[in-house]
Coordinates of C-alpha atoms in Angstrom, one line a residue:
Chain P
M1148 CA 49.9 -7.3 -14.1
S1149 CA 51.9 -4.5 -12.2
V1150 CA 54.7 -4.6 -15.5
L1151 CA 52.2 -3.5 -17.5
N1152 CA 49.7 -1.1 -15.7
P1153 CA 52.2 0.7 -13.6
P1154 CA 50.2 2.6 -11.1
R1155 CA 48.8 5.5 -12.5
S1156 CA 49.0 7.9 -9.7
A1157 CA 52.3 9.1 -9.0
G1158 CA 51.5 9.5 -13.2
T1159 CA 49.0 11.4 -13.2
R1160 CA 49.1 13.7 -9.8
N1161 CA 52.5 15.2 -11.4
A1162 CA 50.6 15.6 -15.2
S1163 CA 48.8 17.9 -14.0
G1164 CA 46.8 19.3 -10.9
R1165 CA 43.2 18.9 -12.2
K1166 CA 43.4 15.6 -12.8
G1167 CA 45.3 15.1 -8.9
T1168 CA 41.8 17.0 -7.7
G1169 CA 39.4 14.7 -9.6
R1170 CA 41.1 11.6 -8.5
S1171 CA 41.5 12.2 -4.9
F1172 CA 37.4 13.5 -4.5
S1173 CA 37.1 9.7 -6.5
A1174 CA 39.0 8.4 -3.9
W1175 CA 37.7 11.2 -1.3
A1176 CA 33.7 9.9 -2.5
N1177 CA 35.1 6.2 -2.4
R1178 CA 36.4 6.3 1.1
H1179 CA 32.9 7.6 2.9
R1180 CA 30.8 6.3 -0.2
K1181 CA 28.6 5.1 3.0
W1182 CA 27.2 8.5 4.5
L1183 CA 27.4 10.0 0.4
F1184 CA 24.7 7.3 -0.6
A1185 CA 22.6 7.4 2.7
A1186 CA 22.3 11.3 3.3
P1187 CA 20.1 12.9 0.4
A1188 CA 17.9 9.9 1.0
M1189 CA 18.0 10.3 5.0
V1190 CA 17.8 14.1 4.3
F1191 CA 14.9 14.2 2.2
V1192 CA 12.9 12.3 4.3
G1193 CA 14.7 14.1 7.9
V1194 CA 13.5 17.8 6.5
L1195 CA 9.7 15.6 5.8
I1196 CA 9.2 14.0 8.6
V1197 CA 11.5 15.3 11.4
F1198 CA 10.5 18.6 11.0
P1199 CA 7.1 18.6 10.7
L1200 CA 6.3 16.0 13.6
A1201 CA 8.5 18.9 16.0
W1202 CA 6.1 21.2 14.0
T1203 CA 3.3 19.7 14.5
L1204 CA 4.6 19.1 18.9
Y1205 CA 4.8 23.3 18.8
L1206 CA 1.5 24.1 16.9
S1207 CA -0.1 20.7 19.4
L1208 CA 0.8 23.6 22.2
T1209 CA -0.9 26.2 20.8
D1210 CA -4.2 28.2 19.9
S1211 CA -3.2 28.1 16.1
Q1212 CA -6.9 28.2 14.4
G1213 CA -8.5 29.9 11.3
S1214 CA -5.7 30.8 8.8
V1215 CA -2.5 29.4 8.5
R1216 CA -0.6 33.3 9.1
A1217 CA -2.7 33.8 11.7
A1218 CA -1.0 34.9 14.9
T1219 CA -0.8 32.1 17.7
D1220 CA 0.0 32.0 21.6
F1221 CA 1.3 29.3 23.6
I1222 CA -1.1 27.7 25.7
G1223 CA 0.4 24.5 27.5
L1224 CA -1.3 21.7 27.3
K1225 CA -4.4 22.8 27.3
N1226 CA -5.3 21.2 23.9
Y1227 CA -4.2 17.9 24.9
L1228 CA -7.0 18.4 28.3
T1229 CA -10.0 19.4 25.5
V1230 CA -8.9 16.6 23.6
L1231 CA -8.6 14.1 26.5
T1232 CA -12.5 14.9 27.7
D1233 CA -13.9 15.2 24.8
M1234 CA -16.0 12.5 25.0
E1235 CA -17.9 13.2 21.8
R1236 CA -15.8 13.1 19.3
F1237 CA -12.7 11.9 20.6
W1238 CA -13.0 9.2 22.2
P1239 CA -15.3 7.4 20.2
A1240 CA -13.2 8.1 17.5
V1241 CA -10.1 6.0 19.3
G1242 CA -12.9 3.3 19.5
R1243 CA -14.1 3.2 15.5
T1244 CA -10.3 3.1 14.9
L1245 CA -9.9 0.5 17.3
A1246 CA -12.6 -1.6 16.1
F1247 CA -12.3 -0.9 12.1
T1248 CA -9.1 -2.2 12.5
G1249 CA -9.5 -4.9 14.9
V1250 CA -12.0 -6.5 13.2
A1251 CA -10.5 -6.0 9.2
L1252 CA -7.8 -7.6 10.9
A1253 CA -9.8 -10.6 12.4
F1254 CA -11.1 -11.5 9.4
E1255 CA -8.3 -10.7 6.7
V1256 CA -6.0 -12.9 8.8
V1257 CA -8.0 -16.0 8.7
L1258 CA -9.8 -15.5 5.3
G1259 CA -6.3 -14.7 4.5
M1260 CA -4.4 -17.7 5.7
G1261 CA -7.1 -20.3 4.6
I1262 CA -7.5 -18.7 1.1
A1263 CA -4.1 -19.3 1.8
L1264 CA -4.0 -22.6 2.3
L1265 CA -6.1 -23.1 -0.3
L1266 CA -3.1 -21.3 -2.9
W1267 CA -0.1 -23.8 -1.6
R1268 CA -0.2 -26.5 -2.8
P1269 CA -0.1 -26.5 -7.6
F1270 CA -3.6 -26.9 -9.1
R1271 CA -4.6 -26.0 -12.9
G1272 CA -5.0 -21.9 -13.1
E1273 CA -3.5 -21.2 -10.5
K1274 CA -2.6 -18.1 -12.7
W1275 CA -6.2 -16.7 -13.2
V1276 CA -6.4 -17.0 -9.0
R1277 CA -4.0 -14.8 -8.7
V1278 CA -4.8 -12.5 -10.8
A1279 CA -8.0 -12.2 -9.2
I1280 CA -6.2 -11.5 -6.2
L1281 CA -4.2 -8.4 -7.3
L1282 CA -6.9 -6.6 -8.9
P1283 CA -8.3 -5.5 -5.8
L1284 CA -5.3 -4.3 -4.3
V1285 CA -4.0 -1.9 -7.4
A1286 CA -7.2 -1.1 -7.5
T1287 CA -7.4 2.8 -6.3
P1288 CA -9.5 3.2 -3.2
V1289 CA -11.4 5.7 -3.6
A1290 CA -12.6 3.8 -7.3
V1291 CA -13.4 1.2 -5.0
G1292 CA -15.4 3.0 -2.0
M1293 CA -17.5 4.6 -5.1
M1294 CA -17.9 1.3 -6.6
W1295 CA -18.9 -0.3 -3.3
R1296 CA -20.9 3.2 -3.0
L1297 CA -23.4 1.9 -5.4
I1298 CA -23.8 -1.9 -4.8
F1299 CA -24.5 -0.8 -1.1
D1300 CA -27.3 1.8 -1.9
P1301 CA -30.2 0.6 -0.1
N1302 CA -32.3 1.3 -3.4
I1303 CA -31.1 0.5 -6.3
G1304 CA -27.9 -1.3 -4.9
F1305 CA -26.6 -4.9 -6.4
A1306 CA -26.4 -6.1 -2.4
N1307 CA -29.9 -5.7 -1.7
Q1308 CA -30.9 -7.0 -4.7
L1309 CA -29.1 -10.5 -3.8
L1310 CA -30.2 -10.1 0.1
G1311 CA -34.1 -10.0 -1.2
A1312 CA -33.4 -13.0 -4.3
I1313 CA -33.0 -14.8 -0.8
G1314 CA -35.7 -13.2 0.6
I1315 CA -34.0 -10.3 3.2
P1316 CA -35.5 -7.2 3.5
P1317 CA -33.2 -4.8 2.2
Q1318 CA -30.6 -3.4 4.2
P1319 CA -29.6 0.6 4.5
W1320 CA -25.0 -0.6 4.8
L1321 CA -23.8 3.2 4.6
S1322 CA -26.6 4.9 5.0
G1323 CA -27.8 3.4 9.1
Q1324 CA -26.1 4.9 12.4
D1325 CA -25.1 1.5 13.0
T1326 CA -24.3 -0.6 9.8
A1327 CA -22.1 2.3 7.9
L1328 CA -18.8 1.4 9.8
G1329 CA -19.5 -2.9 9.4
T1330 CA -20.1 -2.0 6.2
T1331 CA -16.8 -0.1 5.6
I1332 CA -15.0 -2.5 7.6
F1333 CA -16.8 -5.3 4.4
M1334 CA -15.2 -3.0 2.3
D1335 CA -11.7 -2.9 4.1
V1336 CA -11.7 -6.3 4.3
W1337 CA -11.7 -7.0 0.4
Q1338 CA -9.1 -4.9 -0.5
W1339 CA -6.9 -5.8 1.8
T1340 CA -6.9 -9.6 2.9
P1341 CA -5.2 -9.7 -0.8
M1342 CA -2.4 -8.5 0.4
V1343 CA -2.5 -10.5 3.4
V1344 CA -2.8 -14.0 1.9
L1345 CA 0.1 -12.8 -0.6
I1346 CA 2.5 -12.5 2.6
L1347 CA 1.3 -15.9 3.8
L1348 CA 1.8 -17.8 1.1
A1349 CA 5.0 -16.7 0.5
G1350 CA 5.8 -17.6 4.1
L1351 CA 4.2 -21.1 3.2
T1352 CA 6.5 -21.6 0.5
S1353 CA 9.5 -20.9 2.6
L1354 CA 8.6 -23.4 5.0
S1355 CA 10.9 -26.6 5.6
D1356 CA 8.3 -29.7 4.7
E1357 CA 9.9 -32.2 6.8
P1358 CA 8.2 -31.5 9.7
D1359 CA 4.7 -31.6 8.5
E1360 CA 6.4 -34.7 6.8
A1361 CA 6.5 -36.5 9.7
A1362 CA 4.0 -36.0 11.3
R1363 CA 1.7 -37.0 8.2
V1364 CA 3.8 -40.5 9.0
D1365 CA 3.0 -40.4 12.7
G1366 CA -0.8 -40.8 11.3
A1367 CA -1.6 -36.7 12.2
N1368 CA -4.4 -35.7 10.4
A1369 CA -4.5 -32.2 8.0
F1370 CA -6.1 -30.3 11.2
Q1371 CA -3.5 -31.3 13.4
R1372 CA -0.8 -30.9 11.0
F1373 CA -2.2 -27.1 11.0
F1374 CA -2.5 -26.5 14.3
Y1375 CA 0.1 -28.0 15.3
I1376 CA 2.9 -27.5 13.1
T1377 CA 2.0 -24.9 10.4
L1378 CA 0.3 -22.7 12.6
P1379 CA 3.5 -21.9 15.1
L1380 CA 5.9 -22.1 12.3
M1381 CA 4.0 -19.8 10.4
M1382 CA 3.5 -17.1 13.2
P1383 CA 6.1 -15.0 12.6
T1384 CA 5.3 -14.3 9.2
V1385 CA 1.0 -14.6 10.9
I1386 CA 2.9 -11.1 13.3
V1387 CA 4.5 -9.5 10.5
A1388 CA 1.5 -9.5 8.5
I1389 CA -0.4 -7.6 11.1
L1390 CA 2.5 -5.3 11.5
L1391 CA 1.9 -4.0 7.5
R1392 CA -1.9 -4.5 7.3
G1393 CA -2.7 -2.5 11.1
I1394 CA -0.1 0.5 10.0
D1395 CA -2.4 1.1 7.5
A1396 CA -6.1 0.0 8.6
L1397 CA -5.0 2.5 11.4
K1398 CA -4.8 5.0 9.4
T1399 CA -7.5 4.4 6.9
F1400 CA -8.9 6.9 4.9
D1401 CA -9.8 7.0 1.3
I1402 CA -12.7 4.6 1.8
L1403 CA -14.5 6.0 4.5
Y1404 CA -13.9 10.2 2.8
A1405 CA -15.5 8.6 -1.0
T1406 CA -17.9 6.7 1.0
K1407 CA -19.1 8.7 3.4
G1408 CA -17.6 12.1 3.3
K1409 CA -16.2 14.9 5.8
G1410 CA -16.2 14.1 9.6
G1411 CA -17.6 10.6 8.9
G1412 CA -21.0 11.0 7.9
S1413 CA -23.8 13.5 9.4
F1414 CA -23.4 11.4 12.7
H1415 CA -19.9 11.1 12.8
E1416 CA -20.0 7.4 11.5
V1417 CA -17.6 6.0 10.6
E1418 CA -15.6 9.4 11.8
T1419 CA -12.1 7.5 12.7
L1420 CA -8.9 9.4 14.6
N1421 CA -7.7 9.9 11.3
V1422 CA -10.3 11.3 9.6
Y1423 CA -11.5 13.3 12.5
A1424 CA -7.6 14.9 12.7
Y1425 CA -8.4 15.4 8.7
G1426 CA -11.4 17.0 9.1
L1427 CA -10.3 19.1 12.5
S1428 CA -7.2 20.4 9.8
F1429 CA -9.3 20.9 6.7
D1430 CA -12.2 21.7 7.0
Y1431 CA -11.9 24.1 10.6
N1432 CA -9.1 24.8 10.5
Q1433 CA -8.1 24.1 13.9
Y1434 CA -4.7 23.5 13.6
G1435 CA -3.8 23.6 17.9
L1436 CA -6.1 21.2 18.1
S1437 CA -6.0 18.7 15.5
S1438 CA -2.2 18.5 15.8
A1439 CA -2.5 17.5 19.7
V1440 CA -5.4 15.2 18.2
L1441 CA -2.8 13.5 15.8
I1442 CA 0.3 13.5 18.5
L1443 CA -2.3 11.2 21.1
F1444 CA -2.6 9.4 17.2
F1445 CA -0.1 8.9 16.8
M1446 CA 1.9 7.4 20.5
I1447 CA -1.2 5.5 19.8
I1448 CA 0.2 3.7 16.9
I1449 CA 3.6 3.4 18.1
G1450 CA 2.5 1.5 21.1
I1451 CA 0.6 -0.5 19.3
M1452 CA 3.8 -1.7 17.1
W1453 CA 6.3 -1.8 19.5
L1454 CA 3.4 -4.4 21.4
L1455 CA 3.7 -6.2 18.0
T1456 CA 7.3 -6.0 17.9
M1457 CA 7.9 -7.3 21.1
R1458 CA 5.7 -10.3 20.7
K1459 CA 7.0 -11.6 17.3
K1460 CA 10.5 -11.4 19.0
A1461 CA 9.1 -13.7 21.5
V1462 CA 7.0 -15.8 18.6
S1463 CA 10.4 -16.1 16.7
K1464 CA 12.7 -17.6 19.5
Chain L
M1333 CA 13.1 -56.6 -18.7
T1334 CA 12.1 -53.9 -21.6
V1335 CA 7.9 -55.1 -20.2
V1336 CA 9.5 -53.7 -16.9
T1337 CA 10.8 -50.5 -17.7
D1338 CA 8.3 -49.6 -19.9
S1339 CA 5.5 -49.9 -17.8
T1340 CA 7.7 -48.0 -14.7
T1341 CA 8.8 -45.0 -17.3
P1342 CA 6.4 -43.0 -17.2
A1343 CA 5.0 -43.9 -13.4
A1344 CA 8.1 -43.2 -12.2
A1345 CA 8.6 -40.3 -14.5
K1346 CA 4.4 -38.9 -14.0
P1347 CA 4.9 -37.8 -10.2
A1348 CA 8.2 -35.8 -10.9
P1349 CA 5.9 -32.9 -12.4
R1350 CA 3.2 -32.9 -9.9
R1351 CA 3.3 -31.9 -6.8
R1352 CA 5.5 -33.5 -4.3
K1353 CA 2.2 -34.7 -2.3
P1354 CA -0.3 -36.0 -3.9
L1355 CA -1.9 -37.1 -0.9
A1356 CA -4.7 -34.2 -1.1
T1357 CA -8.3 -36.6 -1.0
R1358 CA -10.6 -36.2 -3.7
A1359 CA -13.1 -34.6 -1.3
Y1360 CA -10.6 -32.4 -0.4
K1361 CA -10.1 -31.6 -4.2
V1362 CA -13.7 -30.5 -4.4
F1363 CA -14.2 -28.5 -2.2
R1364 CA -10.8 -26.2 -2.9
V1365 CA -12.2 -26.0 -6.4
V1366 CA -15.7 -25.1 -5.1
A1367 CA -13.3 -22.3 -2.4
L1368 CA -11.5 -21.1 -4.9
I1369 CA -14.4 -20.0 -7.0
V1370 CA -16.4 -18.1 -4.7
V1371 CA -12.9 -16.4 -3.9
V1372 CA -12.5 -15.4 -7.1
L1373 CA -16.2 -14.6 -7.7
F1374 CA -15.9 -12.1 -4.7
L1375 CA -13.0 -10.7 -5.5
L1376 CA -13.9 -9.7 -9.0
A1377 CA -17.7 -9.7 -9.3
P1378 CA -17.1 -6.0 -7.4
L1379 CA -15.6 -4.1 -9.9
F1380 CA -17.4 -6.3 -13.0
W1381 CA -20.3 -4.7 -11.7
M1382 CA -18.6 -1.4 -11.8
L1383 CA -17.6 -2.1 -15.5
L1384 CA -21.1 -2.7 -16.1
A1385 CA -22.6 -0.1 -14.4
S1386 CA -20.1 2.6 -16.0
L1387 CA -22.0 1.0 -19.2
K1388 CA -25.4 1.7 -18.7
T1389 CA -27.3 4.8 -19.2
N1390 CA -29.2 6.4 -15.0
V1391 CA -32.8 5.3 -16.3
D1392 CA -30.8 1.0 -16.9
I1393 CA -29.1 1.8 -13.4
Y1394 CA -32.3 2.2 -11.2
D1395 CA -34.2 -0.9 -13.6
T1396 CA -33.0 -3.6 -11.5
A1397 CA -34.6 -5.9 -14.3
K1398 CA -32.2 -4.3 -16.7
A1399 CA -29.1 -5.7 -13.8
V1400 CA -26.9 -7.8 -16.3
V1401 CA -28.7 -7.1 -19.8
F1402 CA -29.3 -4.3 -21.4
S1403 CA -28.4 -2.5 -24.7
P1404 CA -24.9 -0.4 -23.6
T1405 CA -23.9 2.9 -23.7
F1406 CA -20.2 4.7 -24.3
E1407 CA -22.0 8.2 -23.3
N1408 CA -20.9 8.3 -19.4
Y1409 CA -16.7 7.7 -20.8
A1410 CA -17.2 10.6 -23.3
N1411 CA -19.1 12.6 -20.9
V1412 CA -16.0 12.1 -18.4
L1413 CA -13.2 12.5 -21.5
Q1414 CA -14.8 15.3 -22.6
R1415 CA -17.4 17.8 -20.6
N1416 CA -14.9 17.3 -17.4
N1417 CA -11.7 16.6 -18.9
Y1418 CA -10.8 14.4 -17.9
F1419 CA -7.7 13.8 -20.3
V1420 CA -6.0 16.5 -18.7
F1421 CA -6.2 15.0 -14.7
I1422 CA -4.8 11.2 -16.4
F1423 CA -1.4 13.3 -17.7
N1424 CA -1.9 15.1 -14.3
S1425 CA -1.8 11.5 -12.0
F1426 CA 0.8 10.8 -14.7
W1427 CA 3.1 12.6 -14.6
V1428 CA 2.9 13.5 -10.1
A1429 CA 3.8 9.4 -9.9
F1430 CA 6.4 9.7 -12.6
V1431 CA 8.5 12.1 -11.6
S1432 CA 8.4 11.4 -8.2
T1433 CA 9.1 7.4 -8.8
A1434 CA 11.6 8.2 -11.0
L1435 CA 13.1 11.0 -8.5
S1436 CA 12.9 8.6 -5.4
I1437 CA 14.4 5.9 -7.2
V1438 CA 17.7 8.0 -7.3
L1439 CA 17.1 8.8 -3.9
G1440 CA 16.8 5.6 -2.7
V1441 CA 18.2 3.4 -4.7
P1442 CA 22.0 4.5 -2.8
A1443 CA 20.4 4.6 0.2
A1444 CA 19.3 1.1 0.5
Y1445 CA 22.3 0.0 -1.0
A1446 CA 24.6 1.5 1.8
M1447 CA 21.8 0.7 4.6
S1448 CA 22.0 -3.2 3.4
R1449 CA 26.3 -3.5 3.1
F1450 CA 27.0 -1.3 5.7
T1451 CA 24.1 -2.8 8.1
M1452 CA 23.1 1.3 8.7
H1453 CA 19.7 -0.3 10.4
R1454 CA 19.0 2.8 12.9
S1455 CA 19.2 5.1 9.8
A1456 CA 17.4 2.9 8.1
L1457 CA 14.6 2.8 10.9
V1458 CA 14.6 6.8 10.3
V1459 CA 13.4 6.3 6.9
L1460 CA 11.2 3.4 7.2
M1461 CA 9.8 5.6 10.2
A1462 CA 7.7 7.3 7.4
R1463 CA 5.3 3.8 6.9
V1464 CA 4.1 4.0 10.5
I1465 CA 3.8 8.1 10.6
P1466 CA -0.1 9.0 10.0
G1467 CA 0.6 11.5 6.6
V1468 CA -2.3 14.7 8.0
S1469 CA 0.4 15.1 11.0
L1470 CA 2.7 16.1 8.2
L1471 CA 0.1 17.6 6.0
V1472 CA -0.5 20.2 8.1
P1473 CA 3.1 21.9 8.4
W1474 CA 3.3 20.9 5.1
Y1475 CA 0.1 22.9 4.7
Y1476 CA 1.6 26.3 6.7
V1477 CA 5.0 26.3 4.7
F1478 CA 3.8 25.4 1.4
S1479 CA 0.5 28.2 1.8
N1480 CA 3.1 31.3 2.9
L1481 CA 5.0 30.4 0.3
R1482 CA 2.1 30.5 -2.1
M1483 CA 3.1 26.7 -3.7
V1484 CA 0.0 25.2 -3.0
G1485 CA -1.1 23.5 -6.0
S1486 CA 1.8 23.4 -7.8
F1487 CA 3.6 20.3 -9.3
E1488 CA 6.6 20.5 -7.5
V1489 CA 4.5 20.7 -4.1
L1490 CA 2.2 17.0 -5.2
I1491 CA 5.5 16.1 -6.3
L1492 CA 7.5 16.3 -3.2
S1493 CA 4.1 14.9 -1.3
H1494 CA 4.2 12.0 -3.0
M1495 CA 7.8 11.3 -2.9
F1496 CA 7.6 11.1 0.9
V1497 CA 5.1 8.1 0.0
A1498 CA 7.3 6.4 -2.7
L1499 CA 11.1 6.7 -1.0
P1500 CA 10.5 4.6 2.0
L1501 CA 9.1 2.2 0.0
I1502 CA 11.2 2.1 -2.8
V1503 CA 14.5 1.7 0.5
Y1504 CA 11.9 -0.8 1.9
I1505 CA 12.4 -2.8 -0.7
M1506 CA 15.7 -2.4 -2.0
M1507 CA 17.5 -2.8 1.6
S1508 CA 15.5 -6.9 1.3
Y1509 CA 16.5 -7.0 -2.3
F1510 CA 20.5 -5.9 -2.2
D1511 CA 20.4 -8.2 1.3
S1512 CA 19.7 -10.9 -1.1
L1513 CA 22.8 -10.2 -3.4
P1514 CA 25.9 -12.0 -3.2
L1515 CA 29.0 -9.5 -1.5
E1516 CA 31.7 -11.5 -4.2
L1517 CA 30.5 -10.4 -7.1
E1518 CA 31.7 -6.6 -5.9
E1519 CA 34.4 -7.8 -4.3
S1520 CA 35.4 -9.9 -6.7
A1521 CA 35.0 -6.4 -9.3
E1522 CA 37.1 -4.3 -6.8
V1523 CA 40.2 -7.6 -6.8
D1524 CA 39.9 -6.9 -10.5
G1525 CA 40.8 -2.9 -10.5
L1526 CA 37.3 -1.1 -10.0
T1527 CA 36.3 1.3 -6.8
P1528 CA 33.9 0.2 -5.1
I1529 CA 31.8 2.5 -6.3
G1530 CA 32.8 1.6 -9.5
A1531 CA 32.1 -2.2 -8.2
F1532 CA 28.6 -0.8 -7.9
R1533 CA 28.2 1.5 -10.9
R1534 CA 29.1 -1.7 -13.7
I1535 CA 28.2 -4.9 -11.1
T1536 CA 26.0 -4.4 -8.5
L1537 CA 23.0 -1.6 -10.3
P1538 CA 22.6 -4.0 -13.7
L1539 CA 22.2 -6.6 -11.2
S1540 CA 19.5 -5.2 -10.0
V1541 CA 17.2 -4.3 -12.7
A1542 CA 14.8 -6.3 -11.6
G1543 CA 14.5 -5.1 -8.0
I1544 CA 14.8 -1.7 -9.7
A1545 CA 11.4 -2.5 -11.4
T1546 CA 9.9 -3.9 -8.8
A1547 CA 10.3 -0.7 -6.9
G1548 CA 9.4 1.8 -9.3
I1549 CA 6.4 -0.3 -10.5
L1550 CA 4.9 -0.2 -6.4
S1551 CA 5.6 3.1 -6.4
F1552 CA 3.7 4.2 -9.3
I1553 CA 1.0 2.9 -8.0
F1554 CA 1.4 3.5 -4.5
S1555 CA 1.2 7.5 -6.3
W1556 CA -1.4 6.6 -8.8
N1557 CA -3.8 5.3 -5.7
N1558 CA -2.8 8.1 -3.4
F1559 CA -6.0 10.7 -2.6
M1560 CA -5.3 12.8 0.5
F1561 CA -1.6 14.8 -0.4
A1562 CA -3.6 15.5 -3.3
L1563 CA -6.8 16.6 -1.8
V1564 CA -4.5 19.3 0.0
L1565 CA -2.0 20.4 -2.2
S1566 CA -3.5 19.8 -5.7
G1567 CA -4.5 22.7 -7.5
A1568 CA -7.2 23.1 -10.1
K1569 CA -4.4 22.9 -13.0
T1570 CA -2.7 20.1 -11.3
K1571 CA -5.8 17.9 -9.5
T1572 CA -5.1 14.3 -10.1
L1573 CA -7.7 11.4 -11.0
P1574 CA -8.4 10.1 -7.5
V1575 CA -9.3 13.7 -6.0
A1576 CA -10.9 14.5 -9.6
I1577 CA -13.7 12.3 -9.5
F1578 CA -14.5 13.3 -5.9
D1579 CA -15.6 16.4 -7.8
F1580 CA -17.4 14.6 -10.1
V1581 CA -19.4 13.8 -6.9
S1582 CA -20.4 16.6 -5.0
Y1583 CA -22.0 18.5 -7.4
A1584 CA -23.6 15.4 -9.3
S1585 CA -24.3 12.5 -6.9
I1586 CA -26.7 10.9 -8.7
D1587 CA -25.4 10.4 -11.9
W1588 CA -24.2 6.9 -11.3
G1589 CA -23.3 6.3 -14.6
G1590 CA -20.8 8.9 -15.2
L1591 CA -18.9 8.1 -11.5
M1592 CA -18.6 4.8 -12.1
A1593 CA -17.5 5.4 -15.5
A1594 CA -15.1 8.2 -13.7
A1595 CA -13.9 4.6 -11.6
T1596 CA -13.3 2.7 -14.4
V1597 CA -11.2 5.1 -15.8
V1598 CA -9.1 6.3 -12.7
T1599 CA -8.7 2.3 -12.2
I1600 CA -7.9 0.3 -15.6
P1601 CA -4.9 2.0 -16.4
I1602 CA -3.4 0.6 -13.1
M1603 CA -4.8 -2.9 -12.7
I1604 CA -3.1 -3.0 -17.2
I1605 CA 0.4 -2.2 -15.8
A1606 CA -0.2 -4.3 -12.8
L1607 CA -1.5 -7.6 -15.4
F1608 CA 1.6 -6.9 -17.2
T1609 CA 4.0 -6.9 -14.4
Q1610 CA 2.1 -9.1 -11.6
K1611 CA 5.5 -11.1 -10.7
Y1612 CA 7.0 -8.1 -9.6
I1613 CA 4.5 -6.8 -7.7
V1614 CA 3.9 -9.8 -5.8
S1615 CA 7.4 -10.0 -5.7
G1616 CA 7.6 -6.6 -3.9
L1617 CA 4.2 -6.6 -2.1
T1618 CA 6.0 -9.7 0.0
A1619 CA 10.2 -8.1 0.3
G1620 CA 10.9 -8.7 3.7
A1621 CA 8.1 -9.7 5.3
T1622 CA 9.2 -13.6 5.6
K1623 CA 12.3 -12.9 7.6
G1624 CA 12.6 -12.8 10.7

């Protein structure tokens, strides 16, 4: 081997200087490939994230508003004080954000687990069910919002026609002050339960059959086997599903804006933190104030994620 | 002897292709069929309703007697595509999604590889933070910078903002893909005389085509569906489909037929892509989800 292919470095380095630098560059690249590969993406994300986050933090301490070119003054923590004492918009928005996320997640996880269990063992027509599960997931959220807007229209909507057929009086759905948030939660459940199904199904299929089998031999019925064997084994996957879905549910924007428009409707009935912050920034140009809202929002998200990750660690042990 | 083998062979062969546990009772089987039909109806009926409405005149939409039986018309589609210039918006959506996905693959795949091979968990966390941060908190500074540079409304800015969605997604999916790829293949390639980068290029990359396809398709879908970034950063000439739909509503909110046609036009291309690439999408969405 070494006779047929003598090490090339000795010859080429002497033959031409250019080749020598080329080789040493490739050697250098190979030695440092770890950072050579990772750095471009990290610089890109860093510039697009770290810098904007730092700027948001800075803006939250100024009275910036009106135009992006306007002069601003440093006002310390005044924005935070304004936001934290705001009982009309901020705190209700916090409540709606948590309610939306909590209720939607509860439905999605329970329904998702039920559907995943139905799909667990092979059956005929499996392909069709999988297609049905995929379609809501990939549908454009804004279009989905418009679609539900027609279905939930109080006068011509299919939802009230359906209720009428079984003798229930028409409901205001999206246009009602009390019903709007619940209706948007329903839309979120329609679109994202499939996501939870897919994650839980992947978890179920990777489970070992043995504990279930042993419990069956011992005479446990289906419910006992689910609650004492399958569910505890699935807890880490359930928490992953809650984490992944929860992050996105907290930040829901598209269907809320598509169905209720600016400010979450005329009474802010679906105004979550994200919709509120968006409105402050781009409808009212209150950049300083909105930055304070965003920093607080970000802290809420990190806090919830941290709690869930701790829980996951406890469950995995 | 022959009688025994004749009767046992089909019986023994049968359980293997069937499921391993044929213990489901008949009652459960019936329940399962009914439940699955309800689930499928619940998921597909609204989309079907949108499609039906897009083929109706506005008079028929208001007529509850013509809920399902009506004479279909393509008037709404003609209106959306011709008068509202949707072909331009379709191109914009496609172009932004395509370029941001391609660039994110170029940046993201090597990064995911390095992060997976050298277990750079803290660096990976920086990239994955992008999934957690609310988009608005990035939009404000971006809007500041790009409007001062007079670049709001350009394709470049739009593509950049969509890359921000795509890149973390691609890094996340590709990291779990590379984690599952055996290291030995590369090592033996290096023993045979390839440099580490050469081994990555000639062994690992060709083996990762399925993973890259998964990541690329998902990133394309997310970019296509993205609304908030385009709402702020696109201009009249670079408007993408989800934003264009919204325009349609604000000045003609009563034209339900046109609105549903517009919504269908946005949704159909992405659904067709999804149908042909099902298994990639599912593996991408569940990537890393079942690991501890």
